[in-house]
Amino acid sequence: MNMVATLPEPESASQLSIARQQVAHPQGLWLRVRHQCVHELRRQWLLVLLMWLLPVTSLALQISGLEYHLILGYIIGPVSVVFCVVLTCRCVWASSAARPEILIHTQPLGRLALVLSQGLFMLVAIVVPWLLLDIVAGLGFEFSRGQWSQLVLGSFLMVLLPIGLSAAWMSAARTYRQQGVIFIVALLAWWGAALLCSEMSSNHLLDWLEPDRSFSTEQYWVHLFGAGLMGFILWVLQSLWHRRRVMLCAALAGAVVLALITLGWPWNWMRGDAMTYTRGTPRLVLPGADKALQPGATRLWDGVVVEGLQPAEVPVITGFHHRGFRFPTSFTDANDRDPAPNTFGTKRAGVNVDMMRTINSSLPQGWIVSDDGRVSVRPPLKDVLQMTASDLSSVQERDAWTMTLAVVQPRMVAEFPLRDVLDGKKEFLLEPGLRGVMGEIKSPEAFLQLWVQTAERSPILSKHPARQGGTTTSERLPRKLYVLLLDDSQNMAHMKVSQSITMNPYAVGFPGMTFTTALMFDTLPVDGPRARMQITGLTREQWISQVRVQIWWPELHGYSRLHVTGAEVQKMSKAQGS
């Protein structure tokens, strides 16, 4: 008697599909993903450990001091990129879809589970420590909640660049020789496409994409973001389909789309808004009354007063020109030691006299304040008018001038004993995104020599700090640090001024991976108290023990443009006796 064993018929097509998946992959999807991810972590545990040590090292440097983090932090950045590339390449190459003969493709794992496990490994071993590294670098800069969100998102987009390109590279190669060929071909293709786009742009063939024919910083970041995202998509397609021709066609189409998007990108998200002064209504009073000024009023020249500001605010003239004869009449220097052209001599470099007057008003009555010789005075009105009009006698009432005022308010950001600076270093926050540190340079020749270093950071997805305003470059205000050394025993103070913190042509800029960073270093020699000590008989140590340091920063409230008629210019000239 023949006995035939029969299997029960599946009740539906869905149950048949589930039964087939259970035969091919006896474990659930999540168990297979977790098992493969743990296997990869064990295989590359040393590199993963080194990658996780990078944010720990960065945090230790941040705690040790700002200057250590600034110097060594830019070594950690490239090292993290190298680890990211190596980890991704080793992970993808061990199970490359272009190599079907390797052992992992014969195991009941599944393509989807393999891709998910590799993605989970990259998240744990690369993305999370990368994000932590950028978060540590942003500590102490007092970012807003929105800036922190932009920092995390920008960091995630940037880590896709090495991950995506490395994964796509490894998944397309079958041998080590093909790795080299693909790398060289991709590099040459990228370079050739850049030259082609540049040539087409110079011949006005891409004006319909970029009307201003200028490659902005935003386009640079969009190109990097798009390249990383395209590489990531190519890796996923190749890992799921195992078709190199499909991957090649997708790469060509993606490159064309990326080039068009980059060249035609219209959104300049990094451009700061124009800082228009809104806390008051500045107005010129001609002729200004020769009496005690009311709060919110500042005398620019004899008989010329600006009113309508808030108390303690200072109007600084950054531009004054005839509207029909525009001449770059600059009232500020980009750098103390290298004055910008078209300025009124090197005596314009330094602290504005109104700024110093406002800082002095914060001191008690009877204090004497000396400076280092850099304190500037506003150029005579006669010289200014001669720069904007060739013949003052021919000025008509219908003529018009434009005066640009930068309204600032001196704000004390730090105060500490001088002894603390000499014993170590003192850090301080000037404003969100801008930090500084002060220390001493040991010099046997100098009586006292201080150093100041500032670091300005901004997430790449956020708008650039609007601290420079939205006016033309020649009319922006380069702001500086004002250091006040106060001797309480003698009621005397000594003023020191740094180079320009903003708009400094000698500042060192780092584009970074997630930040735009600018650094400035300056030395502040202090020699003024030496002569006074010889008279009083104090020693250097005695003088240091009774001196405290105040650091003042001009908080920019905005820019205001005043329109001056020809009749008002004539009144201003007569008030000066011109």
PDB file of N, CA and C in Angstrom, residues 492-552:
ATOM      1  N   MET A 492      42.576 105.811  38.321  1.00  0.00           N
ATOM      2  CA  MET A 492      43.108 106.011  36.978  1.00  0.00           C
ATOM      3  C   MET A 492      42.843 104.749  36.158  1.00  0.00           C
ATOM      4  N   ALA A 493      42.585 104.952  34.871  1.00  0.00           N
ATOM      5  CA  ALA A 493      42.305 103.839  33.960  1.00  0.00           C
ATOM      6  C   ALA A 493      43.110 104.031  32.689  1.00  0.00           C
ATOM      7  N   HIS A 494      43.507 102.922  32.100  1.00  0.00           N
ATOM      8  CA  HIS A 494      44.269 102.946  30.849  1.00  0.00           C
ATOM      9  C   HIS A 494      43.493 102.163  29.801  1.00  0.00           C
ATOM     10  N   MET A 495      43.274 102.778  28.644  1.00  0.00           N
ATOM     11  CA  MET A 495      42.472 102.181  27.576  1.00  0.00           C
ATOM     12  C   MET A 495      43.383 101.535  26.541  1.00  0.00           C
ATOM     13  N   LYS A 496      43.057 100.288  26.176  1.00  0.00           N
ATOM     14  CA  LYS A 496      43.723  99.587  25.081  1.00  0.00           C
ATOM     15  C   LYS A 496      42.660  99.145  24.084  1.00  0.00           C
ATOM     16  N   VAL A 497      43.052  99.105  22.830  1.00  0.00           N
ATOM     17  CA  VAL A 497      42.111  98.724  21.780  1.00  0.00           C
ATOM     18  C   VAL A 497      42.762  97.675  20.895  1.00  0.00           C
ATOM     19  N   SER A 498      41.984  96.676  20.522  1.00  0.00           N
ATOM     20  CA  SER A 498      42.489  95.603  19.676  1.00  0.00           C
ATOM     21  C   SER A 498      42.306  95.964  18.212  1.00  0.00           C
ATOM     22  N   GLN A 499      42.770  95.069  17.358  1.00  0.00           N
ATOM     23  CA  GLN A 499      42.456  95.196  15.950  1.00  0.00           C
ATOM     24  C   GLN A 499      40.974  94.923  15.740  1.00  0.00           C
ATOM     25  N   SER A 500      40.547  95.118  14.502  1.00  0.00           N
ATOM     26  CA  SER A 500      39.151  94.872  14.185  1.00  0.00           C
ATOM     27  C   SER A 500      38.832  93.392  14.325  1.00  0.00           C
ATOM     28  N   ILE A 501      37.765  93.082  15.066  1.00  0.00           N
ATOM     29  CA  ILE A 501      37.309  91.702  15.193  1.00  0.00           C
ATOM     30  C   ILE A 501      36.549  91.294  13.942  1.00  0.00           C
ATOM     31  N   THR A 502      35.654  92.168  13.485  1.00  0.00           N
ATOM     32  CA  THR A 502      34.891  91.912  12.271  1.00  0.00           C
ATOM     33  C   THR A 502      35.534  92.654  11.104  1.00  0.00           C
ATOM     34  N   MET A 503      35.412  92.098   9.920  1.00  0.00           N
ATOM     35  CA  MET A 503      35.942  92.706   8.691  1.00  0.00           C
ATOM     36  C   MET A 503      37.450  92.890   8.762  1.00  0.00           C
ATOM     37  N   ASN A 504      38.150  91.996   9.417  1.00  0.00           N
ATOM     38  CA  ASN A 504      39.602  92.088   9.520  1.00  0.00           C
ATOM     39  C   ASN A 504      40.223  91.307   8.363  1.00  0.00           C
ATOM     40  N   PRO A 505      40.962  91.970   7.455  1.00  0.00           N
ATOM     41  CA  PRO A 505      41.539  91.233   6.321  1.00  0.00           C
ATOM     42  C   PRO A 505      42.600  90.238   6.734  1.00  0.00           C
ATOM     43  N   TYR A 506      43.124  90.343   7.954  1.00  0.00           N
ATOM     44  CA  TYR A 506      44.148  89.419   8.413  1.00  0.00           C
ATOM     45  C   TYR A 506      43.576  88.303   9.284  1.00  0.00           C
ATOM     46  N   ALA A 507      42.255  88.272   9.465  1.00  0.00           N
ATOM     47  CA  ALA A 507      41.647  87.186  10.225  1.00  0.00           C
ATOM     48  C   ALA A 507      41.741  85.893   9.424  1.00  0.00           C
ATOM     49  N   VAL A 508      41.957  84.801  10.120  1.00  0.00           N
ATOM     50  CA  VAL A 508      42.102  83.496   9.485  1.00  0.00           C
ATOM     51  C   VAL A 508      40.748  82.817   9.458  1.00  0.00           C
ATOM     52  N   GLY A 509      40.273  82.447   8.275  1.00  0.00           N
ATOM     53  CA  GLY A 509      38.971  81.812   8.120  1.00  0.00           C
ATOM     54  C   GLY A 509      39.093  80.330   7.840  1.00  0.00           C
ATOM     55  N   PHE A 510      38.211  79.543   8.443  1.00  0.00           N
ATOM     56  CA  PHE A 510      38.148  78.105   8.218  1.00  0.00           C
ATOM     57  C   PHE A 510      36.733  77.761   7.800  1.00  0.00           C
ATOM     58  N   PRO A 511      36.525  77.228   6.580  1.00  0.00           N
ATOM     59  CA  PRO A 511      35.164  76.849   6.208  1.00  0.00           C
ATOM     60  C   PRO A 511      34.625  75.721   7.050  1.00  0.00           C
ATOM     61  N   GLY A 512      35.500  74.792   7.470  1.00  0.00           N
ATOM     62  CA  GLY A 512      35.065  73.706   8.330  1.00  0.00           C
ATOM     63  C   GLY A 512      34.109  72.762   7.617  1.00  0.00           C
ATOM     64  N   MET A 513      33.632  71.778   8.345  1.00  0.00           N
ATOM     65  CA  MET A 513      32.665  70.836   7.819  1.00  0.00           C
ATOM     66  C   MET A 513      31.240  71.224   8.189  1.00  0.00           C
ATOM     67  N   THR A 514      31.043  71.858   9.336  1.00  0.00           N
ATOM     68  CA  THR A 514      29.710  72.230   9.787  1.00  0.00           C
ATOM     69  C   THR A 514      29.637  73.689  10.203  1.00  0.00           C
ATOM     70  N   PHE A 515      30.783  74.349  10.330  1.00  0.00           N
ATOM     71  CA  PHE A 515      30.828  75.737  10.750  1.00  0.00           C
ATOM     72  C   PHE A 515      31.559  76.575   9.707  1.00  0.00           C
ATOM     73  N   THR A 516      31.246  77.864   9.712  1.00  0.00           N
ATOM     74  CA  THR A 516      32.156  78.842   9.128  1.00  0.00           C
ATOM     75  C   THR A 516      32.810  79.547  10.311  1.00  0.00           C
ATOM     76  N   THR A 517      34.122  79.576  10.327  1.00  0.00           N
ATOM     77  CA  THR A 517      34.870  80.051  11.488  1.00  0.00           C
ATOM     78  C   THR A 517      35.883  81.095  11.054  1.00  0.00           C
ATOM     79  N   ALA A 518      36.001  82.152  11.836  1.00  0.00           N
ATOM     80  CA  ALA A 518      37.020  83.173  11.619  1.00  0.00           C
ATOM     81  C   ALA A 518      37.763  83.403  12.933  1.00  0.00           C
ATOM     82  N   LEU A 519      39.084  83.433  12.854  1.00  0.00           N
ATOM     83  CA  LEU A 519      39.919  83.626  14.035  1.00  0.00           C
ATOM     84  C   LEU A 519      40.690  84.931  13.905  1.00  0.00           C
ATOM     85  N   MET A 520      40.922  85.584  15.039  1.00  0.00           N
ATOM     86  CA  MET A 520      41.720  86.792  15.077  1.00  0.00           C
ATOM     87  C   MET A 520      42.604  86.745  16.315  1.00  0.00           C
ATOM     88  N   PHE A 521      43.891  87.065  16.136  1.00  0.00           N
ATOM     89  CA  PHE A 521      44.846  87.096  17.245  1.00  0.00           C
ATOM     90  C   PHE A 521      45.521  88.458  17.235  1.00  0.00           C
ATOM     91  N   ASP A 522      45.643  89.051  18.416  1.00  0.00           N
ATOM     92  CA  ASP A 522      46.255  90.375  18.517  1.00  0.00           C
ATOM     93  C   ASP A 522      46.980  90.483  19.846  1.00  0.00           C
ATOM     94  N   THR A 523      48.025  91.293  19.853  1.00  0.00           N
ATOM     95  CA  THR A 523      48.771  91.567  21.085  1.00  0.00           C
ATOM     96  C   THR A 523      48.493  92.999  21.520  1.00  0.00           C
ATOM     97  N   LEU A 524      48.432  93.203  22.829  1.00  0.00           N
ATOM     98  CA  LEU A 524      48.142  94.517  23.408  1.00  0.00           C
ATOM     99  C   LEU A 524      49.270  94.884  24.365  1.00  0.00           C
ATOM    100  N   PRO A 525      50.297  95.583  23.886  1.00  0.00           N
ATOM    101  CA  PRO A 525      51.371  96.004  24.796  1.00  0.00           C
ATOM    102  C   PRO A 525      50.902  97.140  25.704  1.00  0.00           C
ATOM    103  N   VAL A 526      51.202  97.032  26.967  1.00  0.00           N
ATOM    104  CA  VAL A 526      50.824  98.043  27.955  1.00  0.00           C
ATOM    105  C   VAL A 526      52.102  98.629  28.525  1.00  0.00           C
ATOM    106  N   ASP A 527      52.348  99.905  28.234  1.00  0.00           N
ATOM    107  CA  ASP A 527      53.568 100.552  28.717  1.00  0.00           C
ATOM    108  C   ASP A 527      53.285 101.870  29.418  1.00  0.00           C
ATOM    109  N   GLY A 528      52.021 102.335  29.341  1.00  0.00           N
ATOM    110  CA  GLY A 528      51.680 103.632  29.917  1.00  0.00           C
ATOM    111  C   GLY A 528      51.923 103.745  31.406  1.00  0.00           C
ATOM    112  N   PRO A 529      51.582 102.725  32.200  1.00  0.00           N
ATOM    113  CA  PRO A 529      51.759 102.873  33.662  1.00  0.00           C
ATOM    114  C   PRO A 529      53.212 102.898  34.110  1.00  0.00           C
ATOM    115  N   ARG A 530      54.174 102.618  33.249  1.00  0.00           N
ATOM    116  CA  ARG A 530      55.559 102.549  33.688  1.00  0.00           C
ATOM    117  C   ARG A 530      56.036 103.895  34.253  1.00  0.00           C
ATOM    118  N   ALA A 531      55.730 104.992  33.524  1.00  0.00           N
ATOM    119  CA  ALA A 531      56.176 106.314  33.986  1.00  0.00           C
ATOM    120  C   ALA A 531      55.493 106.706  35.294  1.00  0.00           C
ATOM    121  N   ARG A 532      54.208 106.355  35.416  1.00  0.00           N
ATOM    122  CA  ARG A 532      53.497 106.696  36.647  1.00  0.00           C
ATOM    123  C   ARG A 532      54.047 105.922  37.835  1.00  0.00           C
ATOM    124  N   MET A 533      54.472 104.707  37.619  1.00  0.00           N
ATOM    125  CA  MET A 533      55.034 103.911  38.707  1.00  0.00           C
ATOM    126  C   MET A 533      56.370 104.475  39.175  1.00  0.00           C
ATOM    127  N   GLN A 534      57.126 105.037  38.242  1.00  0.00           N
ATOM    128  CA  GLN A 534      58.391 105.644  38.648  1.00  0.00           C
ATOM    129  C   GLN A 534      58.171 106.839  39.559  1.00  0.00           C
ATOM    130  N   ILE A 535      57.036 107.529  39.373  1.00  0.00           N
ATOM    131  CA  ILE A 535      56.736 108.689  40.216  1.00  0.00           C
ATOM    132  C   ILE A 535      56.208 108.245  41.581  1.00  0.00           C
ATOM    133  N   THR A 536      55.306 107.278  41.572  1.00  0.00           N
ATOM    134  CA  THR A 536      54.685 106.837  42.830  1.00  0.00           C
ATOM    135  C   THR A 536      55.547 105.861  43.618  1.00  0.00           C
ATOM    136  N   GLY A 537      56.528 105.240  42.975  1.00  0.00           N
ATOM    137  CA  GLY A 537      57.382 104.287  43.672  1.00  0.00           C
ATOM    138  C   GLY A 537      56.815 102.894  43.772  1.00  0.00           C
ATOM    139  N   LEU A 538      55.716 102.616  43.075  1.00  0.00           N
ATOM    140  CA  LEU A 538      55.138 101.274  43.107  1.00  0.00           C
ATOM    141  C   LEU A 538      55.973 100.313  42.281  1.00  0.00           C
ATOM    142  N   THR A 539      55.979  99.064  42.717  1.00  0.00           N
ATOM    143  CA  THR A 539      56.603  98.030  41.903  1.00  0.00           C
ATOM    144  C   THR A 539      55.571  97.452  40.931  1.00  0.00           C
ATOM    145  N   ARG A 540      56.062  96.693  39.975  1.00  0.00           N
ATOM    146  CA  ARG A 540      55.158  96.106  38.984  1.00  0.00           C
ATOM    147  C   ARG A 540      54.168  95.160  39.653  1.00  0.00           C
ATOM    148  N   GLU A 541      54.611  94.353  40.594  1.00  0.00           N
ATOM    149  CA  GLU A 541      53.737  93.410  41.259  1.00  0.00           C
ATOM    150  C   GLU A 541      52.686  94.127  42.104  1.00  0.00           C
ATOM    151  N   GLN A 542      53.083  95.222  42.755  1.00  0.00           N
ATOM    152  CA  GLN A 542      52.114  95.984  43.535  1.00  0.00           C
ATOM    153  C   GLN A 542      51.044  96.606  42.634  1.00  0.00           C
ATOM    154  N   TRP A 543      51.472  97.108  41.487  1.00  0.00           N
ATOM    155  CA  TRP A 543      50.502  97.706  40.560  1.00  0.00           C
ATOM    156  C   TRP A 543      49.547  96.647  40.016  1.00  0.00           C
ATOM    157  N   ILE A 544      50.072  95.480  39.693  1.00  0.00           N
ATOM    158  CA  ILE A 544      49.228  94.412  39.147  1.00  0.00           C
ATOM    159  C   ILE A 544      48.195  93.963  40.176  1.00  0.00           C
ATOM    160  N   SER A 545      48.571  93.900  41.422  1.00  0.00           N
ATOM    161  CA  SER A 545      47.666  93.394  42.456  1.00  0.00           C
ATOM    162  C   SER A 545      46.470  94.304  42.694  1.00  0.00           C
ATOM    163  N   GLN A 546      46.539  95.570  42.300  1.00  0.00           N
ATOM    164  CA  GLN A 546      45.434  96.489  42.546  1.00  0.00           C
ATOM    165  C   GLN A 546      44.725  96.928  41.259  1.00  0.00           C
ATOM    166  N   VAL A 547      44.968  96.229  40.144  1.00  0.00           N
ATOM    167  CA  VAL A 547      44.363  96.586  38.861  1.00  0.00           C
ATOM    168  C   VAL A 547      43.360  95.503  38.460  1.00  0.00           C
ATOM    169  N   ARG A 548      42.230  95.938  37.976  1.00  0.00           N
ATOM    170  CA  ARG A 548      41.246  95.025  37.415  1.00  0.00           C
ATOM    171  C   ARG A 548      41.034  95.352  35.934  1.00  0.00           C
ATOM    172  N   VAL A 549      40.534  94.375  35.205  1.00  0.00           N
ATOM    173  CA  VAL A 549      40.382  94.484  33.754  1.00  0.00           C
ATOM    174  C   VAL A 549      38.897  94.475  33.415  1.00  0.00           C
ATOM    175  N   GLN A 550      38.506  95.408  32.573  1.00  0.00           N
ATOM    176  CA  GLN A 550      37.168  95.422  31.997  1.00  0.00           C
ATOM    177  C   GLN A 550      37.287  95.292  30.479  1.00  0.00           C
ATOM    178  N   ILE A 551      36.451  94.449  29.895  1.00  0.00           N
ATOM    179  CA  ILE A 551      36.422  94.265  28.454  1.00  0.00           C
ATOM    180  C   ILE A 551      35.076  94.771  27.947  1.00  0.00           C
ATOM    181  N   TRP A 552      35.142  95.720  27.032  1.00  0.00           N
ATOM    182  CA  TRP A 552      33.955  96.343  26.470  1.00  0.00           C
ATOM    183  C   TRP A 552      33.829  95.952  25.005  1.00  0.00           C
TER     184      TRP A 552
END
